[in-house]
Amino acid sequence: AMLTAACAKKLGMTPILILKKRGVTERKGNQLLEYLMDTDVRFMDTDSYDDIYTEMDRVGQASGKKYYKIPCGGSNAIGALGYVNCMQEIADTGMHFDYVCCAEGSGGTHAGVALGAKLFMPDTQVVGLMVDSDPFDVITTRIMQETAKMLELDFVPTVEDVHLVNMCGPGYAIPSPEGNAAIRMMAENEGLFLDPVYTGKAFAGLVKLAREGKFKPTDNVLYLYSGGAGGLFAIDIDLG
């Protein structure tokens, strides 16, 4: 949401963020950045995205202006196109990867990566590392199908194209011991900063798969770092 607001500001548009009143609501992390951008942020006490989308329509219609409704995580066909292009860019490097692993928070990233792999890296398996407990086998497949239709492809993705590992732990936006260990591991060894909501839990999933023998020693495995470091400064975590 923060990056969406930043892009809208850059393009001269007026962003209104309607968010679940869950997790971080204080002025820290991304909430601080949204405040600095003077973004209109509104919280709803609900667990239902349907409630959020209904409120988006109400606010948009009440404004009397043309409005565009962006779903959670930008997870629709248009949003997924960005990661289809991402996979084309990776393929254009000429490097081969046996696996690409990415965080799965609302389905759009995984959908775009998986569809892009089918198009440009057909020998690569994509693994979505779940940081929420939604039915991503259904959600990701649907977004892949919608994106394939938009691109007028001659095939229809199926649930067999979606590979998932549940790393949600105690719940969405609640740090997990495995995720915290992954954050520490990457900071100490690589100088890369993961976050406790998305990339930390997802990288912990990659470590889990490696320790379980999912990958052969000769496999090339790519971890798609999709941001979120602002969460380090918003959520209290025990890094040992």
mmCIF file of N, CA and C in Angstrom, residues 60-131:
data_model
loop_
_atom_site.group_PDB
_atom_site.id
_atom_site.type_symbol
_atom_site.label_atom_id
_atom_site.label_comp_id
_atom_site.label_asym_id
_atom_site.label_seq_id
_atom_site.Cartn_x
_atom_site.Cartn_y
_atom_site.Cartn_z
ATOM 1 N N GLY A 60 -14.978 6.041 -3.260
ATOM 2 C CA GLY A 60 -14.740 6.506 -4.618
ATOM 3 C C GLY A 60 -15.953 7.201 -5.211
ATOM 4 N N GLN A 61 -17.124 6.595 -5.020
ATOM 5 C CA GLN A 61 -18.351 7.182 -5.562
ATOM 6 C C GLN A 61 -18.680 8.493 -4.861
ATOM 7 N N ALA A 62 -18.405 8.568 -3.555
ATOM 8 C CA ALA A 62 -18.697 9.789 -2.808
ATOM 9 C C ALA A 62 -17.789 10.941 -3.226
ATOM 10 N N SER A 63 -16.619 10.617 -3.772
ATOM 11 C CA SER A 63 -15.684 11.667 -4.178
ATOM 12 C C SER A 63 -16.179 12.429 -5.410
ATOM 13 N N GLY A 64 -17.028 11.788 -6.189
ATOM 14 C CA GLY A 64 -17.520 12.411 -7.409
ATOM 15 C C GLY A 64 -16.497 12.464 -8.519
ATOM 16 N N LYS A 65 -15.390 11.758 -8.350
ATOM 17 C CA LYS A 65 -14.331 11.741 -9.355
ATOM 18 C C LYS A 65 -14.140 10.324 -9.882
ATOM 19 N N LYS A 66 -13.446 10.205 -11.002
ATOM 20 C CA LYS A 66 -13.088 8.883 -11.498
ATOM 21 C C LYS A 66 -12.105 8.245 -10.519
ATOM 22 N N TYR A 67 -12.331 6.992 -10.211
ATOM 23 C CA TYR A 67 -11.423 6.322 -9.276
ATOM 24 C C TYR A 67 -11.104 4.921 -9.789
ATOM 25 N N TYR A 68 -9.950 4.433 -9.354
ATOM 26 C CA TYR A 68 -9.521 3.083 -9.713
ATOM 27 C C TYR A 68 -9.275 2.307 -8.433
ATOM 28 N N LYS A 69 -9.860 1.142 -8.347
ATOM 29 C CA LYS A 69 -9.781 0.318 -7.136
ATOM 30 C C LYS A 69 -8.689 -0.731 -7.297
ATOM 31 N N ILE A 70 -7.670 -0.645 -6.455
ATOM 32 C CA ILE A 70 -6.571 -1.606 -6.491
ATOM 33 C C ILE A 70 -6.778 -2.622 -5.374
ATOM 34 N N PRO A 71 -6.818 -3.902 -5.687
ATOM 35 C CA PRO A 71 -7.055 -4.912 -4.650
ATOM 36 C C PRO A 71 -5.852 -5.093 -3.741
ATOM 37 N N CYS A 72 -6.051 -5.820 -2.686
ATOM 38 C CA CYS A 72 -4.981 -6.115 -1.729
ATOM 39 C C CYS A 72 -3.747 -6.635 -2.448
ATOM 40 N N GLY A 73 -2.610 -6.027 -2.186
ATOM 41 C CA GLY A 73 -1.361 -6.473 -2.793
ATOM 42 C C GLY A 73 -1.268 -6.218 -4.282
ATOM 43 N N GLY A 74 -2.220 -5.481 -4.849
ATOM 44 C CA GLY A 74 -2.234 -5.322 -6.300
ATOM 45 C C GLY A 74 -2.417 -6.652 -7.013
ATOM 46 N N SER A 75 -3.071 -7.584 -6.314
ATOM 47 C CA SER A 75 -3.151 -8.965 -6.809
ATOM 48 C C SER A 75 -4.326 -9.173 -7.747
ATOM 49 N N ASN A 76 -4.118 -8.737 -8.980
ATOM 50 C CA ASN A 76 -5.042 -9.035 -10.064
ATOM 51 C C ASN A 76 -4.216 -9.222 -11.334
ATOM 52 N N ALA A 77 -4.874 -9.369 -12.458
ATOM 53 C CA ALA A 77 -4.140 -9.661 -13.696
ATOM 54 C C ALA A 77 -3.166 -8.549 -14.064
ATOM 55 N N ILE A 78 -3.599 -7.301 -13.921
ATOM 56 C CA ILE A 78 -2.707 -6.184 -14.266
ATOM 57 C C ILE A 78 -1.491 -6.184 -13.360
ATOM 58 N N GLY A 79 -1.704 -6.383 -12.059
ATOM 59 C CA GLY A 79 -0.584 -6.426 -11.129
ATOM 60 C C GLY A 79 0.366 -7.576 -11.420
ATOM 61 N N ALA A 80 -0.191 -8.741 -11.760
ATOM 62 C CA ALA A 80 0.645 -9.914 -12.026
ATOM 63 C C ALA A 80 1.513 -9.731 -13.259
ATOM 64 N N LEU A 81 1.089 -8.889 -14.199
ATOM 65 C CA LEU A 81 1.880 -8.667 -15.410
ATOM 66 C C LEU A 81 3.292 -8.178 -15.086
ATOM 67 N N GLY A 82 3.417 -7.410 -14.007
ATOM 68 C CA GLY A 82 4.743 -6.927 -13.634
ATOM 69 C C GLY A 82 5.710 -8.062 -13.380
ATOM 70 N N TYR A 83 5.224 -9.132 -12.745
ATOM 71 C CA TYR A 83 6.108 -10.258 -12.448
ATOM 72 C C TYR A 83 6.247 -11.220 -13.625
ATOM 73 N N VAL A 84 5.301 -11.194 -14.557
ATOM 74 C CA VAL A 84 5.525 -11.899 -15.823
ATOM 75 C C VAL A 84 6.727 -11.257 -16.522
ATOM 76 N N ASN A 85 6.741 -9.922 -16.550
ATOM 77 C CA ASN A 85 7.869 -9.211 -17.155
ATOM 78 C C ASN A 85 9.162 -9.456 -16.386
ATOM 79 N N CYS A 86 9.045 -9.562 -15.073
ATOM 80 C CA CYS A 86 10.212 -9.861 -14.238
ATOM 81 C C CYS A 86 10.859 -11.171 -14.667
ATOM 82 N N MET A 87 10.039 -12.183 -14.892
ATOM 83 C CA MET A 87 10.580 -13.485 -15.297
ATOM 84 C C MET A 87 11.190 -13.422 -16.694
ATOM 85 N N GLN A 88 10.625 -12.598 -17.564
ATOM 86 C CA GLN A 88 11.227 -12.427 -18.888
ATOM 87 C C GLN A 88 12.606 -11.790 -18.756
ATOM 88 N N GLU A 89 12.737 -10.818 -17.874
ATOM 89 C CA GLU A 89 14.031 -10.179 -17.654
ATOM 90 C C GLU A 89 15.051 -11.183 -17.119
ATOM 91 N N ILE A 90 14.617 -12.036 -16.195
ATOM 92 C CA ILE A 90 15.519 -13.057 -15.656
ATOM 93 C C ILE A 90 15.936 -14.031 -16.759
ATOM 94 N N ALA A 91 14.970 -14.456 -17.572
ATOM 95 C CA ALA A 91 15.279 -15.375 -18.673
ATOM 96 C C ALA A 91 16.252 -14.742 -19.653
ATOM 97 N N ASP A 92 16.115 -13.439 -19.872
ATOM 98 C CA ASP A 92 16.978 -12.750 -20.835
ATOM 99 C C ASP A 92 18.431 -12.674 -20.380
ATOM 100 N N THR A 93 18.683 -12.925 -19.094
ATOM 101 C CA THR A 93 20.080 -12.943 -18.629
ATOM 102 C C THR A 93 20.815 -14.184 -19.139
ATOM 103 N N GLY A 94 20.063 -15.198 -19.558
ATOM 104 C CA GLY A 94 20.667 -16.440 -20.016
ATOM 105 C C GLY A 94 20.993 -17.399 -18.887
ATOM 106 N N MET A 95 20.711 -17.006 -17.645
ATOM 107 C CA MET A 95 20.979 -17.886 -16.507
ATOM 108 C C MET A 95 19.837 -18.882 -16.337
ATOM 109 N N HIS A 96 20.191 -20.099 -15.970
ATOM 110 C CA HIS A 96 19.184 -21.133 -15.730
ATOM 111 C C HIS A 96 18.949 -21.291 -14.241
ATOM 112 N N PHE A 97 17.682 -21.371 -13.862
ATOM 113 C CA PHE A 97 17.319 -21.653 -12.479
ATOM 114 C C PHE A 97 16.372 -22.841 -12.451
ATOM 115 N N ASP A 98 16.663 -23.769 -11.543
ATOM 116 C CA ASP A 98 15.788 -24.930 -11.378
ATOM 117 C C ASP A 98 14.553 -24.571 -10.556
ATOM 118 N N TYR A 99 14.720 -23.630 -9.627
ATOM 119 C CA TYR A 99 13.620 -23.198 -8.777
ATOM 120 C C TYR A 99 13.671 -21.684 -8.593
ATOM 121 N N VAL A 100 12.481 -21.088 -8.515
ATOM 122 C CA VAL A 100 12.348 -19.700 -8.082
ATOM 123 C C VAL A 100 11.380 -19.709 -6.904
ATOM 124 N N CYS A 101 11.792 -19.117 -5.793
ATOM 125 C CA CYS A 101 10.970 -19.087 -4.589
ATOM 126 C C CYS A 101 10.581 -17.645 -4.277
ATOM 127 N N CYS A 102 9.313 -17.437 -3.911
ATOM 128 C CA CYS A 102 8.853 -16.079 -3.614
ATOM 129 C C CYS A 102 7.841 -16.114 -2.480
ATOM 130 N N ALA A 103 7.696 -14.972 -1.820
ATOM 131 C CA ALA A 103 6.695 -14.846 -0.764
ATOM 132 C C ALA A 103 5.293 -14.852 -1.375
ATOM 133 N N GLU A 104 4.355 -15.399 -0.613
ATOM 134 C CA GLU A 104 2.952 -15.482 -1.057
ATOM 135 C C GLU A 104 2.075 -14.843 0.011
ATOM 136 N N GLY A 105 1.669 -13.565 -0.237
ATOM 137 C CA GLY A 105 0.859 -12.864 0.745
ATOM 138 C C GLY A 105 -0.545 -12.560 0.282
ATOM 139 N N SER A 106 -0.707 -12.394 -1.039
ATOM 140 C CA SER A 106 -2.052 -12.178 -1.585
ATOM 141 C C SER A 106 -2.225 -12.838 -2.953
ATOM 142 N N GLY A 107 -1.172 -13.467 -3.460
ATOM 143 C CA GLY A 107 -1.292 -14.300 -4.659
ATOM 144 C C GLY A 107 -0.775 -13.698 -5.944
ATOM 145 N N GLY A 108 -0.678 -12.381 -6.031
ATOM 146 C CA GLY A 108 -0.323 -11.751 -7.297
ATOM 147 C C GLY A 108 1.112 -11.968 -7.726
ATOM 148 N N THR A 109 2.040 -11.853 -6.772
ATOM 149 C CA THR A 109 3.448 -12.064 -7.105
ATOM 150 C C THR A 109 3.662 -13.480 -7.631
ATOM 151 N N HIS A 110 3.175 -14.458 -6.864
ATOM 152 C CA HIS A 110 3.347 -15.854 -7.255
ATOM 153 C C HIS A 110 2.693 -16.123 -8.611
ATOM 154 N N ALA A 111 1.497 -15.567 -8.830
ATOM 155 C CA ALA A 111 0.801 -15.794 -10.095
ATOM 156 C C ALA A 111 1.615 -15.284 -11.273
ATOM 157 N N GLY A 112 2.151 -14.074 -11.148
ATOM 158 C CA GLY A 112 2.948 -13.511 -12.230
ATOM 159 C C GLY A 112 4.240 -14.268 -12.454
ATOM 160 N N VAL A 113 4.901 -14.648 -11.363
ATOM 161 C CA VAL A 113 6.155 -15.392 -11.476
ATOM 162 C C VAL A 113 5.920 -16.762 -12.100
ATOM 163 N N ALA A 114 4.876 -17.456 -11.641
ATOM 164 C CA ALA A 114 4.589 -18.795 -12.166
ATOM 165 C C ALA A 114 4.196 -18.748 -13.636
ATOM 166 N N LEU A 115 3.369 -17.770 -14.017
ATOM 167 C CA LEU A 115 2.980 -17.659 -15.421
ATOM 168 C C LEU A 115 4.174 -17.253 -16.274
ATOM 169 N N GLY A 116 4.979 -16.330 -15.768
ATOM 170 C CA GLY A 116 6.187 -15.932 -16.494
ATOM 171 C C GLY A 116 7.147 -17.090 -16.683
ATOM 172 N N ALA A 117 7.238 -17.954 -15.672
ATOM 173 C CA ALA A 117 8.108 -19.124 -15.792
ATOM 174 C C ALA A 117 7.601 -20.071 -16.879
ATOM 175 N N LYS A 118 6.284 -20.272 -16.942
ATOM 176 C CA LYS A 118 5.729 -21.143 -17.980
ATOM 177 C C LYS A 118 6.046 -20.599 -19.370
ATOM 178 N N LEU A 119 6.071 -19.280 -19.490
ATOM 179 C CA LEU A 119 6.309 -18.666 -20.795
ATOM 180 C C LEU A 119 7.791 -18.618 -21.164
ATOM 181 N N PHE A 120 8.637 -18.245 -20.199
ATOM 182 C CA PHE A 120 10.027 -17.916 -20.528
ATOM 183 C C PHE A 120 11.060 -18.850 -19.897
ATOM 184 N N MET A 121 10.657 -19.616 -18.872
ATOM 185 C CA MET A 121 11.587 -20.519 -18.188
ATOM 186 C C MET A 121 10.858 -21.825 -17.885
ATOM 187 N N PRO A 122 10.454 -22.566 -18.919
ATOM 188 C CA PRO A 122 9.571 -23.726 -18.723
ATOM 189 C C PRO A 122 10.174 -24.861 -17.906
ATOM 190 N N ASP A 123 11.483 -24.872 -17.736
ATOM 191 C CA ASP A 123 12.108 -25.924 -16.932
ATOM 192 C C ASP A 123 12.280 -25.511 -15.472
ATOM 193 N N THR A 124 11.731 -24.376 -15.106
ATOM 194 C CA THR A 124 11.871 -23.841 -13.751
ATOM 195 C C THR A 124 10.581 -24.052 -12.965
ATOM 196 N N GLN A 125 10.706 -24.569 -11.734
ATOM 197 C CA GLN A 125 9.544 -24.701 -10.857
ATOM 198 C C GLN A 125 9.497 -23.499 -9.913
ATOM 199 N N VAL A 126 8.320 -22.910 -9.789
ATOM 200 C CA VAL A 126 8.116 -21.769 -8.893
ATOM 201 C C VAL A 126 7.435 -22.261 -7.617
ATOM 202 N N VAL A 127 7.956 -21.813 -6.478
ATOM 203 C CA VAL A 127 7.391 -22.201 -5.181
ATOM 204 C C VAL A 127 6.946 -20.944 -4.452
ATOM 205 N N GLY A 128 5.671 -20.904 -4.079
ATOM 206 C CA GLY A 128 5.136 -19.806 -3.291
ATOM 207 C C GLY A 128 5.193 -20.150 -1.817
ATOM 208 N N LEU A 129 5.843 -19.292 -1.040
ATOM 209 C CA LEU A 129 6.039 -19.525 0.390
ATOM 210 C C LEU A 129 5.031 -18.666 1.147
ATOM 211 N N MET A 130 3.984 -19.311 1.661
ATOM 212 C CA MET A 130 2.814 -18.618 2.188
ATOM 213 C C MET A 130 3.107 -17.925 3.511
ATOM 214 N N VAL A 131 2.743 -16.636 3.596
ATOM 215 C CA VAL A 131 2.860 -15.892 4.850
ATOM 216 C C VAL A 131 1.473 -15.549 5.399
#
